[in-house]
mmCIF file of C-alpha atoms in Angstrom:
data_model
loop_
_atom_site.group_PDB
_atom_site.id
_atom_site.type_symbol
_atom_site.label_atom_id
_atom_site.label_comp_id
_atom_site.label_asym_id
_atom_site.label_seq_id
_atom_site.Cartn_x
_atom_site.Cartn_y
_atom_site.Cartn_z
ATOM 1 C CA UNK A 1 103.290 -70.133 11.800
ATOM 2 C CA UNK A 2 102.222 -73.975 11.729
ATOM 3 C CA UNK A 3 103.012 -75.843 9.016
ATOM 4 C CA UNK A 4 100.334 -78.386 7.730
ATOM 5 C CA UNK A 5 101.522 -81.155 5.098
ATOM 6 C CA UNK A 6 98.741 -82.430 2.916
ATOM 7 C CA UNK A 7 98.038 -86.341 2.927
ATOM 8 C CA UNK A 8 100.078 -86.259 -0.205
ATOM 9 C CA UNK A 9 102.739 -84.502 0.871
ATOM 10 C CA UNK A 10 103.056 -87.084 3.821
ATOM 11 C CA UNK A 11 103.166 -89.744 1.251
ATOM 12 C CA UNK A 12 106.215 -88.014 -0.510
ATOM 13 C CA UNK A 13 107.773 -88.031 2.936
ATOM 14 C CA UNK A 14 106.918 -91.422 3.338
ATOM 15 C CA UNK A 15 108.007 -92.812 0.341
ATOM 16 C CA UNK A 16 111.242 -90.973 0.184
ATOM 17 C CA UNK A 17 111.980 -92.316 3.976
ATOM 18 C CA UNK A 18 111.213 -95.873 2.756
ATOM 19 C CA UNK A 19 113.996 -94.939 -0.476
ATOM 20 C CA UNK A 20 116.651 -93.858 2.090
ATOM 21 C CA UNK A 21 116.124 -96.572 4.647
ATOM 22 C CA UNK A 22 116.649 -99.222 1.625
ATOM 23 C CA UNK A 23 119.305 -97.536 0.129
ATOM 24 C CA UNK A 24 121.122 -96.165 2.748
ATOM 25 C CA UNK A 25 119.898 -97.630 5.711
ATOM 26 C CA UNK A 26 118.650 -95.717 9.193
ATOM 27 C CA UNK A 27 121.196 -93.327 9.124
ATOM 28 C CA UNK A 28 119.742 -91.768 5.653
ATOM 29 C CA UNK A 29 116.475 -92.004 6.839
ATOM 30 C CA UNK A 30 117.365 -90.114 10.142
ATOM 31 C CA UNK A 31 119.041 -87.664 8.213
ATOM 32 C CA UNK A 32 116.534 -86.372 5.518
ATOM 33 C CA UNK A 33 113.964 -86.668 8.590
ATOM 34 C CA UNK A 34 116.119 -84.040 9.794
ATOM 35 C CA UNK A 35 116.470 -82.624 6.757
ATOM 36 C CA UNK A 36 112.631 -82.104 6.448
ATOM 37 C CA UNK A 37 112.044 -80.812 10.061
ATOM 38 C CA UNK A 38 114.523 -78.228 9.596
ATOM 39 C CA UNK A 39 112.833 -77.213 6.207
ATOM 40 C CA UNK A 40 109.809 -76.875 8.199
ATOM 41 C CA UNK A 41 111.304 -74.671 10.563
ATOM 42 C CA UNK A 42 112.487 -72.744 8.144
ATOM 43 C CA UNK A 43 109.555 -71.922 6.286
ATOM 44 C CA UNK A 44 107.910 -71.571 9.644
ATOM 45 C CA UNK A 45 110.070 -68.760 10.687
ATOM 46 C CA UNK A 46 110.358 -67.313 7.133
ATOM 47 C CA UNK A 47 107.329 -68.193 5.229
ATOM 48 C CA UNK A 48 108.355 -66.257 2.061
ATOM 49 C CA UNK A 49 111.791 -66.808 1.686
ATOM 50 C CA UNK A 50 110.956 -69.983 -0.456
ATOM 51 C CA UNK A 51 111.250 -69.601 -4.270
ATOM 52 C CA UNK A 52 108.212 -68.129 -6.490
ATOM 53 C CA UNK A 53 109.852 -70.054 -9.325
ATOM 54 C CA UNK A 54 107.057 -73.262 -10.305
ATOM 55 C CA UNK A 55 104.191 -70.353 -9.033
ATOM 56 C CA UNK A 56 104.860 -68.828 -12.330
ATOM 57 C CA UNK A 57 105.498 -71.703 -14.039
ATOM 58 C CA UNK A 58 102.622 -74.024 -12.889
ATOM 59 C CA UNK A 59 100.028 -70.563 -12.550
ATOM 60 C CA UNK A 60 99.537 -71.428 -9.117
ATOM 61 C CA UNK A 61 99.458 -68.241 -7.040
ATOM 62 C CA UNK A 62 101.256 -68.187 -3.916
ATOM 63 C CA UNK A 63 103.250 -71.372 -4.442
ATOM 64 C CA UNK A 64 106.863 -71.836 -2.986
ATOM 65 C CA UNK A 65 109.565 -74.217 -2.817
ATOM 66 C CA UNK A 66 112.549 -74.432 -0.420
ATOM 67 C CA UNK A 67 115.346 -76.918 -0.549
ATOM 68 C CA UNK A 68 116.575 -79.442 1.805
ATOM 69 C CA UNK A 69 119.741 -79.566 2.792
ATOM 70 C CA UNK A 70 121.608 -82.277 1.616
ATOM 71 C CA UNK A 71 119.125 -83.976 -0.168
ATOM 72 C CA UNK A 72 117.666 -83.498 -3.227
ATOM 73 C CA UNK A 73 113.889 -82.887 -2.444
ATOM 74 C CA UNK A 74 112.007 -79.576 -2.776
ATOM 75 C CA UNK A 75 109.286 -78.344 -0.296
ATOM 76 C CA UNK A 76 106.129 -76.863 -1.968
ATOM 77 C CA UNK A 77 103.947 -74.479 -0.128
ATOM 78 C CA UNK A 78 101.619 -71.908 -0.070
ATOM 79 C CA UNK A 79 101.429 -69.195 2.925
ATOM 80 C CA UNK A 80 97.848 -69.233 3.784
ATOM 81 C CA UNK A 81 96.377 -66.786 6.322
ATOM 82 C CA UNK A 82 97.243 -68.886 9.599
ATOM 83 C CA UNK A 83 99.643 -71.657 8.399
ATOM 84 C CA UNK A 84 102.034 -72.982 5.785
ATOM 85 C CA UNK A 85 100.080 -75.072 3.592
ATOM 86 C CA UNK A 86 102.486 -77.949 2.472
ATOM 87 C CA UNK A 87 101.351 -79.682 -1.413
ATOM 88 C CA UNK A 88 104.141 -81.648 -1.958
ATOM 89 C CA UNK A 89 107.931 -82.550 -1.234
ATOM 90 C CA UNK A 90 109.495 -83.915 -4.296
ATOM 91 C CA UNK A 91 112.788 -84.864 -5.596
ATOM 92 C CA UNK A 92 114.247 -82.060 -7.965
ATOM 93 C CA UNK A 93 114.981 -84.001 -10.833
ATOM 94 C CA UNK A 94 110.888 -85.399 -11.068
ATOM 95 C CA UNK A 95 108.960 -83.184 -13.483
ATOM 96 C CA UNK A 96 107.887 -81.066 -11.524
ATOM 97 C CA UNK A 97 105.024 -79.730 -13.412
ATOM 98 C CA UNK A 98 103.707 -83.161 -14.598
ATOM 99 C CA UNK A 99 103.093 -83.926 -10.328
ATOM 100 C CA UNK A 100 102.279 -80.615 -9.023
ATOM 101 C CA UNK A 101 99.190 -80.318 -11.589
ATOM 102 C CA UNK A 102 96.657 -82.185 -9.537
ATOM 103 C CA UNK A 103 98.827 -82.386 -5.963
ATOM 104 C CA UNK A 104 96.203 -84.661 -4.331
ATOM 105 C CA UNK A 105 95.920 -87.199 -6.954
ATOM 106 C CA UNK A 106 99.551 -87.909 -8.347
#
């Protein structure tokens, strides 16, 4: 199943890229690249293996979130009919339900 970020969801990528590449230089950028693509496979290949968790929390039906490995960012999705809708990828310790409330204006 394709998975489509959102435009905001690009920007968390984005930003968190521009974090690593400051703080750690290419070689943490390269790595939580990876670290995202292999999320994305993930979900692609097992859409509802992600966590229900902030779907309950948040009352947003259908919501998900799956880890990255070694970094500590959280994908959020929702399994539409024909792709993997992505909202968000956010680090873990954000409040989570202060930036998922309106995911295309935060």
């Amino acid at each position: 199943m394709p998975v489509v970020p959102r435009e905001q969801a690009v920007r968390d990528i984005d930003a968190a890229i521009a974090f690593y590449l400051e703080d750690d230089g290419a070689a943490g950028a390269l790595g939580f690249i990876d670290a995202v693509e292999q999320a994305f496979v993930h979900i692609a290949s097992q859409a509802t293996s992600g966590s229900p968790r902030y779907a309950h929390e948040l009352n947003l039906p259908g919501l998900r979130s799956w880890p990255l490995s070694r970094y500590p960012y959280l994908v959020f999705y929702v399994v539409q009919e024909k792709y993997l809708d992505v909202w968000r990828v956010l680090h873990g310790r954000r409040d989570i339900p202060k930036w998922m409330q309106k995911p295309d204006e935060t």
